[in-house]
The first five atom37 places (N, CA, C, CB, O) and aatype in JSON, in Angstrom:
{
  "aatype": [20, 20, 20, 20, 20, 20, 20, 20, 20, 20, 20, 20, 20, 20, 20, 20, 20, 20, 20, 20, 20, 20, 20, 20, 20, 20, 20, 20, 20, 20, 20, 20, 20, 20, 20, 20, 20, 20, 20, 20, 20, 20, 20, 20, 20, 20, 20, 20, 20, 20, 20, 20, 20, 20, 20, 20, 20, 20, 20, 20, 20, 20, 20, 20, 20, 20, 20, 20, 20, 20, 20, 20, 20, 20, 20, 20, 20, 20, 20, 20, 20],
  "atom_mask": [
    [1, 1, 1, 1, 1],
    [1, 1, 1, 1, 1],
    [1, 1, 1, 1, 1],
    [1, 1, 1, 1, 1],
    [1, 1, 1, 1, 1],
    [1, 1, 1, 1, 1],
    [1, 1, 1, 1, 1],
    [1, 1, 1, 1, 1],
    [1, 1, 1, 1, 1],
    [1, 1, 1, 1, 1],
    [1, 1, 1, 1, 1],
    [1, 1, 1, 1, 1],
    [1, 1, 1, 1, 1],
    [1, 1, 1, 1, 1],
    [1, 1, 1, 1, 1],
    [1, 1, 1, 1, 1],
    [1, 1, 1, 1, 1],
    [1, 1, 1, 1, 1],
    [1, 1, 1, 1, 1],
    [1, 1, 1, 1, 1],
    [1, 1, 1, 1, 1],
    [1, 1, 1, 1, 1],
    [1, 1, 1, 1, 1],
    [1, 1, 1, 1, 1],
    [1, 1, 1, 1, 1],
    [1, 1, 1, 1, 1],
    [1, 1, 1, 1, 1],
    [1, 1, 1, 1, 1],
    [1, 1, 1, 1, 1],
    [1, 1, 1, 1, 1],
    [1, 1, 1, 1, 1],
    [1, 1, 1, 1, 1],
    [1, 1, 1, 1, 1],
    [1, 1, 1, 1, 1],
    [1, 1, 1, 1, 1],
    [1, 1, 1, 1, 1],
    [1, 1, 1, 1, 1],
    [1, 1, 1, 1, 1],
    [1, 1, 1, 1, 1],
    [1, 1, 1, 1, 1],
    [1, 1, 1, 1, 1],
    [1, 1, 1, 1, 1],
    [1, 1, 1, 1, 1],
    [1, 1, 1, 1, 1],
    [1, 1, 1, 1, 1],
    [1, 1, 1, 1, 1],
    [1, 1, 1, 1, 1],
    [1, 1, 1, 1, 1],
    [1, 1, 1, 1, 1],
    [1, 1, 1, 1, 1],
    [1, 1, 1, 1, 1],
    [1, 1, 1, 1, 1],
    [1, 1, 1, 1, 1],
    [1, 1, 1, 1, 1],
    [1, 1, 1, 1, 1],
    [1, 1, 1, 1, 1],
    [1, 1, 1, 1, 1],
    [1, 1, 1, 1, 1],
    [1, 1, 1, 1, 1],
    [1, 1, 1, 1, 1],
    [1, 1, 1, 1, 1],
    [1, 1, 1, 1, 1],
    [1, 1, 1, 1, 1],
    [1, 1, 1, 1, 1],
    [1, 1, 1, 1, 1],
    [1, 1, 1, 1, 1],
    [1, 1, 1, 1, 1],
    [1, 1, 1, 1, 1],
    [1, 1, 1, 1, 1],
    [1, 1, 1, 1, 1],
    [1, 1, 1, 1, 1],
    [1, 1, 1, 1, 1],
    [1, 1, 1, 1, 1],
    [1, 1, 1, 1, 1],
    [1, 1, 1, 1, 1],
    [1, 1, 1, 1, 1],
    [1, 1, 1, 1, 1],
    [1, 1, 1, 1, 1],
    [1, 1, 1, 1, 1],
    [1, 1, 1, 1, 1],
    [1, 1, 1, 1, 1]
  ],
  "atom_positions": [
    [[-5.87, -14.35, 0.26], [-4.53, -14.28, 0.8], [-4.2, -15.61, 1.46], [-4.37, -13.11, 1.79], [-4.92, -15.92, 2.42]],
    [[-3.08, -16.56, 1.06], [-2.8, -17.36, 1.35], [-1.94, -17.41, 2.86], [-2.41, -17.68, 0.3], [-0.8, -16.95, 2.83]],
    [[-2.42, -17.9, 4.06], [-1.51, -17.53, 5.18], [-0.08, -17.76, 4.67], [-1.79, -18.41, 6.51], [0.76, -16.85, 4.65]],
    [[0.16, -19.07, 4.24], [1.44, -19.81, 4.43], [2.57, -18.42, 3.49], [1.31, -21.81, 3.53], [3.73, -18.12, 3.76]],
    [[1.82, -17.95, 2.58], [2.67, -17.46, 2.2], [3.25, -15.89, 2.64], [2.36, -17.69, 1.12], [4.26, -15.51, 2.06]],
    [[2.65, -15.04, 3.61], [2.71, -14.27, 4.43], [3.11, -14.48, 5.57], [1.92, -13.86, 4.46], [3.92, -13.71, 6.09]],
    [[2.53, -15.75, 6.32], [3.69, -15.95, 7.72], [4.82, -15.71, 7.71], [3.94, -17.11, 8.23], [5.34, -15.29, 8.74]],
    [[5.7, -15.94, 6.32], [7.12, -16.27, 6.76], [7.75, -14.54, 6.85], [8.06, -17.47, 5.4], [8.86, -14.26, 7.28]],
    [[6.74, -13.54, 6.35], [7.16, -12.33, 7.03], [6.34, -11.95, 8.17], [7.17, -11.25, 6.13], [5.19, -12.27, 8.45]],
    [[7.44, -10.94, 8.99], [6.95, -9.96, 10.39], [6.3, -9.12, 9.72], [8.09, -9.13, 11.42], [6.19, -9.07, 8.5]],
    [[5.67, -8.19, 10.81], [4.57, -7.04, 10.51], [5.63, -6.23, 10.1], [3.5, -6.38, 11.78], [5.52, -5.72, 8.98]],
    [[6.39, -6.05, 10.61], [7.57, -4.62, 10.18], [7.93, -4.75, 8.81], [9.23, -4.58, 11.06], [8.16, -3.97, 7.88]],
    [[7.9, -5.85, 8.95], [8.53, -6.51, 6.88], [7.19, -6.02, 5.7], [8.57, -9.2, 6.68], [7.19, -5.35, 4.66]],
    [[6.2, -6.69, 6.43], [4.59, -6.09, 5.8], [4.45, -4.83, 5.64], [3.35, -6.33, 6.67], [3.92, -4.42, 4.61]],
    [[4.85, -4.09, 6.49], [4.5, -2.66, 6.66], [5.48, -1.77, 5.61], [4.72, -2.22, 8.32], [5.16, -0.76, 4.99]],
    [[6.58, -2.37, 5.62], [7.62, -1.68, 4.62], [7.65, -1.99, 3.15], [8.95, -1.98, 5.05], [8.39, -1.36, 2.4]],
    [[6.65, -3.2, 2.62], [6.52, -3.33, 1.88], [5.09, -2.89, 1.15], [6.98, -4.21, 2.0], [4.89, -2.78, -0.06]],
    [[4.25, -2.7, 2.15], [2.97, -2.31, 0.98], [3.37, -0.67, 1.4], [0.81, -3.0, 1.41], [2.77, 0.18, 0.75]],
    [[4.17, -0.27, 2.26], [4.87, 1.45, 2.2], [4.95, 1.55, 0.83], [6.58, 1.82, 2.95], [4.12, 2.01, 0.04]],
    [[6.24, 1.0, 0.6], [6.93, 1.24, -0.83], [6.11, 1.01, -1.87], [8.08, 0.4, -1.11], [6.08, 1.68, -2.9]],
    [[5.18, -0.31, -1.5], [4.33, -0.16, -2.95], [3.6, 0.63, -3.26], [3.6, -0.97, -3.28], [3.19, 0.87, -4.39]],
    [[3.19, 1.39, -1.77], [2.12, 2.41, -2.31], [2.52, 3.13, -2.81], [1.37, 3.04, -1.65], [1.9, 3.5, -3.81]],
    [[3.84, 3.83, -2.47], [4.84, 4.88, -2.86], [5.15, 4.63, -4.58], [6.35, 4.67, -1.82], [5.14, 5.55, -5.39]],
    [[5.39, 3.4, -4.88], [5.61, 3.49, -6.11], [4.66, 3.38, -7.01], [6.37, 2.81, -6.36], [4.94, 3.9, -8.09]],
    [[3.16, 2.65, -6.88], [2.32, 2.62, -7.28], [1.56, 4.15, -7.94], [1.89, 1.92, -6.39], [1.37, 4.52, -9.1]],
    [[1.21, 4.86, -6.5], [1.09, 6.31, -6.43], [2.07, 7.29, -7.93], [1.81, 6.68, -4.67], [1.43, 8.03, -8.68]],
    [[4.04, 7.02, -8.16], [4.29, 7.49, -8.79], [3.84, 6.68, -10.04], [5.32, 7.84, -8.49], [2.97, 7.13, -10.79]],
    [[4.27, 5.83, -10.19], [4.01, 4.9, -11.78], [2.72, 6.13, -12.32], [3.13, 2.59, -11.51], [2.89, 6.92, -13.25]],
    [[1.47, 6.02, -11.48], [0.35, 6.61, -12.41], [0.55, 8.05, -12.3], [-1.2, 6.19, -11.99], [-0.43, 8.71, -12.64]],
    [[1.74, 8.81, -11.84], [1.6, 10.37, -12.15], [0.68, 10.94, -11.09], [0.95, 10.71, -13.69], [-0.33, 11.59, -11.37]],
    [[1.0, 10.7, -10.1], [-0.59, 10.95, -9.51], [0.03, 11.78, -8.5], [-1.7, 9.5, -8.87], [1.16, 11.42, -8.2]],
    [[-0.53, 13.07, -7.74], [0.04, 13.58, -6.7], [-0.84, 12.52, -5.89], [-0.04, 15.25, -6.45], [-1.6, 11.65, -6.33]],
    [[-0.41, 12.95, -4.23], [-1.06, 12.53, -3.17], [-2.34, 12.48, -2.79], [-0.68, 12.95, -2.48], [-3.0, 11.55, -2.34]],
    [[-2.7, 14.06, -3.12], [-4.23, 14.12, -3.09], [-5.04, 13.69, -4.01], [-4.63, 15.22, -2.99], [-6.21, 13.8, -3.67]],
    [[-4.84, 13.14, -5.31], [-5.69, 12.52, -6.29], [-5.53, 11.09, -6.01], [-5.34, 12.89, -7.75], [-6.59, 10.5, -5.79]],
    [[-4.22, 10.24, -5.96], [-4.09, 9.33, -5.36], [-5.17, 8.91, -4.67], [-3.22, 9.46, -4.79], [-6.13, 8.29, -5.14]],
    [[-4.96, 9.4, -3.14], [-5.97, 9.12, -2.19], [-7.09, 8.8, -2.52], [-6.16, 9.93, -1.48], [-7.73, 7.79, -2.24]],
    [[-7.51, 10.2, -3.48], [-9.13, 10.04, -3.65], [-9.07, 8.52, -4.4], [-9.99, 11.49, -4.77], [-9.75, 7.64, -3.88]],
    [[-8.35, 8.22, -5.49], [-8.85, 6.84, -6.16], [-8.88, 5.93, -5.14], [-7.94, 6.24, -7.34], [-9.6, 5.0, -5.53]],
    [[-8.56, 5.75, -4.29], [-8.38, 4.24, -3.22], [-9.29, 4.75, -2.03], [-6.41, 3.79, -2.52], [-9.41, 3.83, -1.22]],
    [[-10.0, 5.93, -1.62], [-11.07, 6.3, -1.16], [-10.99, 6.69, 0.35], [-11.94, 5.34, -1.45], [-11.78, 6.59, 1.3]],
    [[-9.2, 7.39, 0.14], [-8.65, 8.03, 1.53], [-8.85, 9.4, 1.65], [-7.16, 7.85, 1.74], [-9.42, 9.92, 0.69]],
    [[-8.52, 10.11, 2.57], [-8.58, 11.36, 2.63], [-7.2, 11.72, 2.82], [-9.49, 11.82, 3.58], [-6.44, 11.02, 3.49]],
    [[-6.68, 13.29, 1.98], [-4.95, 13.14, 1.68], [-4.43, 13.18, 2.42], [-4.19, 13.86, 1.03], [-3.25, 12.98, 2.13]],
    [[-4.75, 13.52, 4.39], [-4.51, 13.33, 5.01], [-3.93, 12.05, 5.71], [-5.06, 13.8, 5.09], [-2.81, 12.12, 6.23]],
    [[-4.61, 10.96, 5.75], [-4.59, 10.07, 5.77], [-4.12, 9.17, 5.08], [-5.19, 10.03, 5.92], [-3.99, 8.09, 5.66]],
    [[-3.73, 9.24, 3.77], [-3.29, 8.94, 3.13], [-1.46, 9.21, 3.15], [-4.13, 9.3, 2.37], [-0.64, 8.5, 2.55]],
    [[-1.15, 10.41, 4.0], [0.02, 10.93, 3.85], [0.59, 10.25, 5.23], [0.01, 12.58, 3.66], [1.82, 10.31, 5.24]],
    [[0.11, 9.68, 6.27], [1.02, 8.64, 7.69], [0.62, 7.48, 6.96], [0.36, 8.62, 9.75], [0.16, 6.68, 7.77]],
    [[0.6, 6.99, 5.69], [0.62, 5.52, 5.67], [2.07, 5.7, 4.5], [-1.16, 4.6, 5.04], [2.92, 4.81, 4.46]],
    [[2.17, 6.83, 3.7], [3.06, 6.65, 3.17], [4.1, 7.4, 4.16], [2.88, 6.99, 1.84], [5.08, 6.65, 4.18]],
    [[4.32, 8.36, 4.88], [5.17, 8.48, 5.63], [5.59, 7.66, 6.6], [5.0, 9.28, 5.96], [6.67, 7.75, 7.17]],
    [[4.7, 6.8, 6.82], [4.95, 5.24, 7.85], [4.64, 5.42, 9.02], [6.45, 4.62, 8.06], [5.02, 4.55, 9.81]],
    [[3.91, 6.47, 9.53], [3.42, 7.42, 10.52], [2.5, 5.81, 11.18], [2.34, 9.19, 9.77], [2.54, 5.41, 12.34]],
    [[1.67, 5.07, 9.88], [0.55, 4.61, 10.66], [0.58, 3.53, 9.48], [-0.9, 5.69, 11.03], [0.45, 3.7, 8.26]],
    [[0.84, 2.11, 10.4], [0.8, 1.14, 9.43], [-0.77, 0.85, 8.53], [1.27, -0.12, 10.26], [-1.86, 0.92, 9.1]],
    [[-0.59, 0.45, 6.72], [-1.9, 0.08, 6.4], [-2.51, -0.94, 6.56], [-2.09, 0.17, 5.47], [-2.19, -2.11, 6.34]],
    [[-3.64, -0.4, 7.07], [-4.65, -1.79, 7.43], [-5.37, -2.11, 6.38], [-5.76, -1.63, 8.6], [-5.81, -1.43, 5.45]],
    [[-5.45, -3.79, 6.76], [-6.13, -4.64, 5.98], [-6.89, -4.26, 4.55], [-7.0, -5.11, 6.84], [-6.5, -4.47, 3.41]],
    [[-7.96, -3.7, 4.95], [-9.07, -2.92, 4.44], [-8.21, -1.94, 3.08], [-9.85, -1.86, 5.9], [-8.32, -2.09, 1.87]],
    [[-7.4, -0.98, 3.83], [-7.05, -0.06, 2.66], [-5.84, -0.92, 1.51], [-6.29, 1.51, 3.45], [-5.8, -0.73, 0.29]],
    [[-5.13, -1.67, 2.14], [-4.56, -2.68, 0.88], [-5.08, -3.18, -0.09], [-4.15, -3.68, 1.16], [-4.77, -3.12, -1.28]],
    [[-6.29, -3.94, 0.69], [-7.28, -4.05, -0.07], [-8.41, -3.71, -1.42], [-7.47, -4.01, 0.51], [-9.06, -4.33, -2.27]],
    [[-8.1, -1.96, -0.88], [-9.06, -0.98, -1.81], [-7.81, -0.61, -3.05], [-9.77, 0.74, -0.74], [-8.13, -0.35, -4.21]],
    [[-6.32, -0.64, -2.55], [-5.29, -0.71, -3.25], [-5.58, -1.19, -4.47], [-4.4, -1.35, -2.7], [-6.06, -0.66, -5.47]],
    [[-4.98, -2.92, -4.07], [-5.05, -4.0, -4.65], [-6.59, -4.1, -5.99], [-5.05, -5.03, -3.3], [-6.55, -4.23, -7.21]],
    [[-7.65, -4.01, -5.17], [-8.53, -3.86, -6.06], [-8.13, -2.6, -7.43], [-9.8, -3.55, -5.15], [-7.92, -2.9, -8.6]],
    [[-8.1, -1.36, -6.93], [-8.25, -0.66, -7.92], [-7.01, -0.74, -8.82], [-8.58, 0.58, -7.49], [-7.23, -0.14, -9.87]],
    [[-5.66, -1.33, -8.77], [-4.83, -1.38, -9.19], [-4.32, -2.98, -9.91], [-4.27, -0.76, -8.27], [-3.26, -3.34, -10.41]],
    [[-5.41, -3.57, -9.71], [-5.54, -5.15, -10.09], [-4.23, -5.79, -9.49], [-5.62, -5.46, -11.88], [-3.63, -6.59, -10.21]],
    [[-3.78, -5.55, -8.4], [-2.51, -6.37, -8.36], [-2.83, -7.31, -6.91], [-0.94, -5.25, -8.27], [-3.65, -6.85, -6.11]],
    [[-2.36, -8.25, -6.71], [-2.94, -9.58, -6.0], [-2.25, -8.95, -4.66], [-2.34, -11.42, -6.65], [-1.09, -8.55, -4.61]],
    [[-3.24, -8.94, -3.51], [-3.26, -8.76, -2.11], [-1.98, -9.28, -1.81], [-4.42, -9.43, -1.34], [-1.12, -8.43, -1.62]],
    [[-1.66, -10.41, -1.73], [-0.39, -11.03, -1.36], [1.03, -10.68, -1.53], [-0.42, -11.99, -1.83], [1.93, -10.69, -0.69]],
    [[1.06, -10.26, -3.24], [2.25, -9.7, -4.11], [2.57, -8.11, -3.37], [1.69, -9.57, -6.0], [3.74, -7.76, -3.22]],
    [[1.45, -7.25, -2.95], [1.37, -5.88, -2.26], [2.09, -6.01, -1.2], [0.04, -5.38, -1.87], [2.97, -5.2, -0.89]],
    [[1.8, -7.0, -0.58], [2.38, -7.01, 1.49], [3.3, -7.88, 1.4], [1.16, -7.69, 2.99], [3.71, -8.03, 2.55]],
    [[3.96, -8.65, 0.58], [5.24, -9.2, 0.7], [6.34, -9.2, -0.18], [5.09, -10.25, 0.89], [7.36, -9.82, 0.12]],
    [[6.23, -8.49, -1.38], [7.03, -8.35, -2.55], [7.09, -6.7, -3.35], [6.4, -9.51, -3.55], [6.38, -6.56, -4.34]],
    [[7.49, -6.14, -3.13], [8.14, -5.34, -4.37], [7.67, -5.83, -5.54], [9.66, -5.42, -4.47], [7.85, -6.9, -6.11]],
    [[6.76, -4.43, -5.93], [6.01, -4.58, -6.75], [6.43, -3.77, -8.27], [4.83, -4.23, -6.07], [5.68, -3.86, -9.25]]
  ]
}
């Protein structure tokens, strides 16, 4: 993850954007919530205040995102995916 290119957003901006990606990511593959989760290695609980926005995602679970979904850490937390 390149700083320069994430500084120029706030956390609130971050947070609303890997929201939505998860949100859309999650539909693209057909997936309810609770299968979801399990692929990225949440519990559906937990999984359900990051998409309700209850509880911003940390580092780590973008991460497990990004990996299993091949899409670049950076593109997740600042772009509409």
């Amino acid at each position: 993850l390149k700083a320069k290119e994430v500084e120029q957003f706030t956390k609130a901006e971050i947070n609303v954007f890997s929201r939505k990606n998860l949100i859309k990511l999650r539909k693209q593959t057909y997936l309810g919530q609770e299968k979801f989760s399990k692929a990225i290695n949440l519990s559906c609980d937990h999984y359900r205040h990051f998409e309700r926005g209850r509880m911003v995602i940390p580092i780590d679970v973008a991460v497990n995102v990004c990996n299993a979904f091949n899409i670049p850490l950076e593109k997740f937390l600042t772009q509409s995916i």
